[in-house]
PDB file of C-alpha atoms in Angstrom:
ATOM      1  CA  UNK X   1       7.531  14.434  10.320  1.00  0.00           C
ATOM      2  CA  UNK X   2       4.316  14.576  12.576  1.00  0.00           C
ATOM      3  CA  UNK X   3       4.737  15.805  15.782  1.00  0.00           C
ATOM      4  CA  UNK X   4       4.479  12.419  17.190  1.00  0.00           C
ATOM      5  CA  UNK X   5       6.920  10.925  15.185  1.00  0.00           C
ATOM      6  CA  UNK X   6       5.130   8.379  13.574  1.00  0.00           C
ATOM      7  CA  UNK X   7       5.478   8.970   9.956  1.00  0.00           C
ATOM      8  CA  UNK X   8       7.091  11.727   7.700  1.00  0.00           C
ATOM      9  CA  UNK X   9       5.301  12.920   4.357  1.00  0.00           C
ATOM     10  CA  UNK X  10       5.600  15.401   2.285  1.00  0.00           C
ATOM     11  CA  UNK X  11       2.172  17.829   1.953  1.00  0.00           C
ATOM     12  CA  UNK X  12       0.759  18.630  -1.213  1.00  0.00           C
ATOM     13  CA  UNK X  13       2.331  22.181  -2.248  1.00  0.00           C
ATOM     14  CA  UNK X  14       0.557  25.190  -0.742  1.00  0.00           C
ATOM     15  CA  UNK X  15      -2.401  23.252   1.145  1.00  0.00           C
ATOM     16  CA  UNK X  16      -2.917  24.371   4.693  1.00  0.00           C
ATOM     17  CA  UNK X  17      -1.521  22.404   7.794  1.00  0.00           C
ATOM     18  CA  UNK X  18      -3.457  20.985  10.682  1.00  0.00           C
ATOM     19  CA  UNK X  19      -1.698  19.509  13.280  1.00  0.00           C
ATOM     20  CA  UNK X  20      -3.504  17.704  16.399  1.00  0.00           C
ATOM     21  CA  UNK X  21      -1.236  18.851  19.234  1.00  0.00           C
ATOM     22  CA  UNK X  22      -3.688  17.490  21.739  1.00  0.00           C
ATOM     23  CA  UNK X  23      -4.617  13.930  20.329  1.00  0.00           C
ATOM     24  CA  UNK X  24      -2.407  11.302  21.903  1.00  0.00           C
ATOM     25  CA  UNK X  25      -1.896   9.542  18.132  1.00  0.00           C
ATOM     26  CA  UNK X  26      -0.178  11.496  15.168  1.00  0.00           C
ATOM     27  CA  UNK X  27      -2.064  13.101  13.067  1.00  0.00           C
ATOM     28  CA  UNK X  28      -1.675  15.690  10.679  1.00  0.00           C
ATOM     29  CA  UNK X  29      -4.617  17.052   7.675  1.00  0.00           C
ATOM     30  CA  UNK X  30      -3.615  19.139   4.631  1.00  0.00           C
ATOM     31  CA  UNK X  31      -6.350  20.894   3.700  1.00  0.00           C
ATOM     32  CA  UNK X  32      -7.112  22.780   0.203  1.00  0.00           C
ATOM     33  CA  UNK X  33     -10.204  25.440  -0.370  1.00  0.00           C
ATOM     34  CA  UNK X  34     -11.517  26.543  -3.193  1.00  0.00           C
ATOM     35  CA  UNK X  35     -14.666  27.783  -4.600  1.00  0.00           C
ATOM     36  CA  UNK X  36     -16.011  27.586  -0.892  1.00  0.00           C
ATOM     37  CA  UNK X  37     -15.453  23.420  -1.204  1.00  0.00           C
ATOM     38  CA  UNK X  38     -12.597  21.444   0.299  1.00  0.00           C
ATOM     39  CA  UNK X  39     -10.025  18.591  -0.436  1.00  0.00           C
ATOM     40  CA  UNK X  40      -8.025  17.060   2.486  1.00  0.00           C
ATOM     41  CA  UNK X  41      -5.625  14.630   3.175  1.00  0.00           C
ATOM     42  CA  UNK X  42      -5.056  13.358   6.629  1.00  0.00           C
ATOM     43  CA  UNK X  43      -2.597  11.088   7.982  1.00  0.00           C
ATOM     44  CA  UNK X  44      -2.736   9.515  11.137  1.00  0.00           C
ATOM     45  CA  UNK X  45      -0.440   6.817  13.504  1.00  0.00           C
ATOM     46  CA  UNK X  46      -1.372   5.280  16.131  1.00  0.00           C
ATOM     47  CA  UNK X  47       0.154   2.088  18.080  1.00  0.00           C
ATOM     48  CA  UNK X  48      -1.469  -1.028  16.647  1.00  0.00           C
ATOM     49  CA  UNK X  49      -4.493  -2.465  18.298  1.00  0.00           C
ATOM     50  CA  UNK X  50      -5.024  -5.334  15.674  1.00  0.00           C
ATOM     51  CA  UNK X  51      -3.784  -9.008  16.164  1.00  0.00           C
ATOM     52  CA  UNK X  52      -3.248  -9.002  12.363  1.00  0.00           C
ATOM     53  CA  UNK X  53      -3.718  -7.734   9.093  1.00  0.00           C
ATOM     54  CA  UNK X  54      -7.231  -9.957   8.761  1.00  0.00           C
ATOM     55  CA  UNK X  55      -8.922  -7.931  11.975  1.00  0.00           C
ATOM     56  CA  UNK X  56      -7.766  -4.548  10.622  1.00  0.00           C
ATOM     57  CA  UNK X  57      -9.808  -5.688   7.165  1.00  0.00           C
ATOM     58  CA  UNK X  58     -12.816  -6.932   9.556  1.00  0.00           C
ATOM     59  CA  UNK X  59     -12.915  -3.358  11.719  1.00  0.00           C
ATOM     60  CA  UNK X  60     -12.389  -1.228   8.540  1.00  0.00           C
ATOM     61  CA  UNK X  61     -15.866  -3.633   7.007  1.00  0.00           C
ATOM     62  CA  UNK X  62     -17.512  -3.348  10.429  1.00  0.00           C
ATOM     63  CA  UNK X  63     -16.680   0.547  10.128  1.00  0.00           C
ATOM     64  CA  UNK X  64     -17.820   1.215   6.774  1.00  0.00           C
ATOM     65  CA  UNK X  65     -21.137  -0.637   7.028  1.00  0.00           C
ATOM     66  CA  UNK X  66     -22.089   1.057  10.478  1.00  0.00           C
ATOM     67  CA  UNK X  67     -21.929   4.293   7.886  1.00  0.00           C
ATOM     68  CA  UNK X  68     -23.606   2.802   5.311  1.00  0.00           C
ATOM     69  CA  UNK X  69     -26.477   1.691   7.963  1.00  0.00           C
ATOM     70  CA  UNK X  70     -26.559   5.425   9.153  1.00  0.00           C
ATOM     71  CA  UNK X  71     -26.117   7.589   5.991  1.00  0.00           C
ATOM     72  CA  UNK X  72     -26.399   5.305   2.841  1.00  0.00           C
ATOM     73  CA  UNK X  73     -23.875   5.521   0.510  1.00  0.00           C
ATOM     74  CA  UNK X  74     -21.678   3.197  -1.512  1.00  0.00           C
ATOM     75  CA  UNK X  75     -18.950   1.755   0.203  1.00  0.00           C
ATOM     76  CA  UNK X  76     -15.949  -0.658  -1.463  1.00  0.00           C
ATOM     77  CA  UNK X  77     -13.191  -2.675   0.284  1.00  0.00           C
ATOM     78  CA  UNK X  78     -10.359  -4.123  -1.223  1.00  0.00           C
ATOM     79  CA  UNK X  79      -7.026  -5.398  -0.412  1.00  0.00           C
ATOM     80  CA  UNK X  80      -3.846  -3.767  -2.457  1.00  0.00           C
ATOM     81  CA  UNK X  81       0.009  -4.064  -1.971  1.00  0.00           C
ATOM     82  CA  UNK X  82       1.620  -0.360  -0.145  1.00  0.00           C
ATOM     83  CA  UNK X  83       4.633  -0.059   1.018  1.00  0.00           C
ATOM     84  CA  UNK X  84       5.525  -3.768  -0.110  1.00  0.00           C
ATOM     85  CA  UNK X  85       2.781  -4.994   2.613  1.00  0.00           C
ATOM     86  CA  UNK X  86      -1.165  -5.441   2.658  1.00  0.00           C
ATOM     87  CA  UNK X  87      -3.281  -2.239   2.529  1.00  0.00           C
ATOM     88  CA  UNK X  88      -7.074  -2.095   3.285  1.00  0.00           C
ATOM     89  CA  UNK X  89      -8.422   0.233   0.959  1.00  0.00           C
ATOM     90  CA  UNK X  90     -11.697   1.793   1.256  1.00  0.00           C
ATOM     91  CA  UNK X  91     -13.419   4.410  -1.419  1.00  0.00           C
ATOM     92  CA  UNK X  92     -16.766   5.896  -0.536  1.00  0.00           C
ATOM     93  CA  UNK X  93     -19.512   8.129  -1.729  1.00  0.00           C
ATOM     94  CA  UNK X  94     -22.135   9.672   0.607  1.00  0.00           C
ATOM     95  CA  UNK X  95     -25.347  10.963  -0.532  1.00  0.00           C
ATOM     96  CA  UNK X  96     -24.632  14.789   1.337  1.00  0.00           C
ATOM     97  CA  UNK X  97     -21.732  14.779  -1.417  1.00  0.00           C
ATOM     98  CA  UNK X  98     -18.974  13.926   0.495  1.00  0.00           C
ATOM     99  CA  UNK X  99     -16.422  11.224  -1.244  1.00  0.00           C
ATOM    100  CA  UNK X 100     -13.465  10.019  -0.055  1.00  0.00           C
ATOM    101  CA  UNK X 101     -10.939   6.364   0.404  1.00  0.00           C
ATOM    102  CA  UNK X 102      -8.090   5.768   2.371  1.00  0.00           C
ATOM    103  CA  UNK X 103      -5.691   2.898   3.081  1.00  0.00           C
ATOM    104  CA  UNK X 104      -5.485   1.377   6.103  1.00  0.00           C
ATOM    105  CA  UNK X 105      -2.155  -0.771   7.130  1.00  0.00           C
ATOM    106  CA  UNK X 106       0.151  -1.843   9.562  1.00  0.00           C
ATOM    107  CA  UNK X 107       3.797  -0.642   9.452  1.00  0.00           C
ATOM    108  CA  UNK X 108       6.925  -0.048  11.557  1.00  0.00           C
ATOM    109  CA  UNK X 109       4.891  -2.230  14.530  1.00  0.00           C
ATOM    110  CA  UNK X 110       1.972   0.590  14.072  1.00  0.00           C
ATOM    111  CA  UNK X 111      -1.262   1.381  12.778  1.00  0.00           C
ATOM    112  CA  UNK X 112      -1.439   3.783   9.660  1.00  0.00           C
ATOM    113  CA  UNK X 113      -4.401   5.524   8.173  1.00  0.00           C
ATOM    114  CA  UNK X 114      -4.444   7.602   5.182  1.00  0.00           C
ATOM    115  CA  UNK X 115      -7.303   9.079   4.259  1.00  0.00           C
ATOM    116  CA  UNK X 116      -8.557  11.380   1.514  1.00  0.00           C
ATOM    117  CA  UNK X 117     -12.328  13.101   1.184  1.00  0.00           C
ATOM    118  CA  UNK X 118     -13.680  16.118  -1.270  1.00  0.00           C
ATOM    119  CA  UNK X 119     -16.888  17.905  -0.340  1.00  0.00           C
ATOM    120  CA  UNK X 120     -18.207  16.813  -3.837  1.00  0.00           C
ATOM    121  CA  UNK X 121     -17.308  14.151  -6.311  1.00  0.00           C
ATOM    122  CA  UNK X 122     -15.583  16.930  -8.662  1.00  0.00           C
ATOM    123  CA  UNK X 123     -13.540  18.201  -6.004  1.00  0.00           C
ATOM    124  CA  UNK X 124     -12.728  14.423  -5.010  1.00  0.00           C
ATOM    125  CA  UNK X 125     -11.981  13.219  -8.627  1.00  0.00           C
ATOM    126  CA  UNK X 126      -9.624  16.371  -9.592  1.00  0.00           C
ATOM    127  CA  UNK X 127      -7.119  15.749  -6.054  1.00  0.00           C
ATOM    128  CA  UNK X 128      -7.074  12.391  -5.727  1.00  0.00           C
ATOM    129  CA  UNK X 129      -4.061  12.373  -7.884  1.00  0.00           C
ATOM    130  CA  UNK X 130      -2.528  14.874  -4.858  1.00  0.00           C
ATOM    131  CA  UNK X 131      -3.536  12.226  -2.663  1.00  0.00           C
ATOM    132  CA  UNK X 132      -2.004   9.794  -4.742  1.00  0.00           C
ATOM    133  CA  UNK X 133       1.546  11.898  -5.245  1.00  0.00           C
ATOM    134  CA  UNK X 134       1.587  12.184  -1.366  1.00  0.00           C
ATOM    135  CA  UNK X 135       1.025   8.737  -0.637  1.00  0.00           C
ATOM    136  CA  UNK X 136       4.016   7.627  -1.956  1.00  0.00           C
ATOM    137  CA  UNK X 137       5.961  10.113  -0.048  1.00  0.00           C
ATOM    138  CA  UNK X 138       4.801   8.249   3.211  1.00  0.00           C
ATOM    139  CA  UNK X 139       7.177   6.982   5.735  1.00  0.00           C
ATOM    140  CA  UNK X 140       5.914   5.068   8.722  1.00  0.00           C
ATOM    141  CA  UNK X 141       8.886   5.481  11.385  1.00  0.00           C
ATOM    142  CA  UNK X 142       9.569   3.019  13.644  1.00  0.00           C
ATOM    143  CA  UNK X 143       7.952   3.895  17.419  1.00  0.00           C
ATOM    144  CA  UNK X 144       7.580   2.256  20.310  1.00  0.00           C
ATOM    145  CA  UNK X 145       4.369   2.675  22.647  1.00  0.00           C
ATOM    146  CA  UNK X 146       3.674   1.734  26.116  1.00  0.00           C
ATOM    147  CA  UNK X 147       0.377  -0.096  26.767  1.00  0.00           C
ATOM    148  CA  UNK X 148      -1.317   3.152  28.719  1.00  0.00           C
ATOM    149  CA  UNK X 149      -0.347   4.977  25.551  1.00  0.00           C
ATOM    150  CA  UNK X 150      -2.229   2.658  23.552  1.00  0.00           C
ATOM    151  CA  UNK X 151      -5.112   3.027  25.419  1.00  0.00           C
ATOM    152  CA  UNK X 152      -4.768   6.703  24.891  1.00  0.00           C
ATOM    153  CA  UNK X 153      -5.134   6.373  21.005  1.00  0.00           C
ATOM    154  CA  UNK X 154      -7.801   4.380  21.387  1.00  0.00           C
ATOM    155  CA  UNK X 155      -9.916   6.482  23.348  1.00  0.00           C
ATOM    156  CA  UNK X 156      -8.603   9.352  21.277  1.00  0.00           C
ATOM    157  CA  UNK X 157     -10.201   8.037  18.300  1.00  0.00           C
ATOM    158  CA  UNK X 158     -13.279   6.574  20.273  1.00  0.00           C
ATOM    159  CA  UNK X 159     -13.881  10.405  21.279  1.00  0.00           C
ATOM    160  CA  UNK X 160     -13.272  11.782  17.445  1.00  0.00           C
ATOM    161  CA  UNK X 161     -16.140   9.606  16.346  1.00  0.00           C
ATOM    162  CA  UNK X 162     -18.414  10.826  18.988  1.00  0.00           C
ATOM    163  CA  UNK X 163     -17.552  14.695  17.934  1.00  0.00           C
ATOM    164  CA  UNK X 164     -18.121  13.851  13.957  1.00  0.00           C
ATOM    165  CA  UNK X 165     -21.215  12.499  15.292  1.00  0.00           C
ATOM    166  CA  UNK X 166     -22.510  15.484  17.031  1.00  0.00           C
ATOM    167  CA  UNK X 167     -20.979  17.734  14.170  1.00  0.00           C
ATOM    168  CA  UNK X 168     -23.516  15.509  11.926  1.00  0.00           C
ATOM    169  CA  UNK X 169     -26.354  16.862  14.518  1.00  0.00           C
ATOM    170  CA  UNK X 170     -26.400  13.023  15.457  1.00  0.00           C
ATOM    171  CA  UNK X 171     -26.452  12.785  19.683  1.00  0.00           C
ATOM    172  CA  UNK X 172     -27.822   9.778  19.389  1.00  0.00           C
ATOM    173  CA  UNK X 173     -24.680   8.149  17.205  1.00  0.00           C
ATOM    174  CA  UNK X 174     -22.448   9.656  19.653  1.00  0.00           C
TER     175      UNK X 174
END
């Protein structure tokens, strides 16, 4: 279970744990290094700041091509069935090597995102079957926010943005 109590899953077998004490949402990466390159799988929950399934699609679009515009890439959307509801998924490939998806999807009256990434395409292709095995382990838990909460999670993940921005050497994304 995250420390939140959002969702429970069960981490890939030996990968490293990261919990985010100080981040308002739940969120919780497994990481895996080897050969100096890394896999990881990160889970996050937050309280639900869509009207409906058709905005979270919209801001995970809006997202993606705001990345494309500032690092190229290729960048695919689709909608698939999870947990017996609609799932955004998105799988990407950046031209620094990086490749990654994740679903997207509302659950338990909350906002899930799991997300998986490999420094390089051989690292992606060979655990995304982890990913995959982990995924279905997921269990979005019913919890109940408060609307100053809310805002909490979303300026959590407004300031995350800004510090992968400046981690990209990019002040002026941030």
């Amino acid at each position: 279970t995250d420390p939140k109590g959002y969702f429970k899953i069960r981490p890939p077998a030996d990968w490293t744990i990261q919990e985010y004490i100080s981040d308002a949402r739940g969120k919780v990466d497994f990481n895996w290094i080897e050969g100096g390159k890394k896999a990881q799988l990160k889970a996050i929950g937050a309280a639900n700041p869509f009207v409906d399934y058709d905005e979270l699609v919209q801001d995970c679009k809006n997202g993606m091509e705001r990345v494309r515009a500032r690092m190229g890439g290729t960048f695919t959307i689709e909608t698939i069935t999870l947990f017996g509801g609609k799932a955004a998924r998105s799988v990407y490939s950046l031209p620094m090597g990086l490749n990654g998806c994740q679903v997207q999807f509302l659950a338990a009256g909350n906002y899930f995102t799991l997300a998986f990434s490999g420094t390089d395409k051989g690292m992606y292709d060979k655990y995304l079957p982890v990913f995959k095995a982990s995924i279905e382990t997921f269990e979005a838990l019913p919890k109940s926010t408060d609307s100053a909460e809310a805002q909490k999670h979303t300026l959590q993940s407004k300031i995350r943005l800004a510090q992968l921005h400046l981690q990209l050497g990019r002040k002026d994304w941030a």
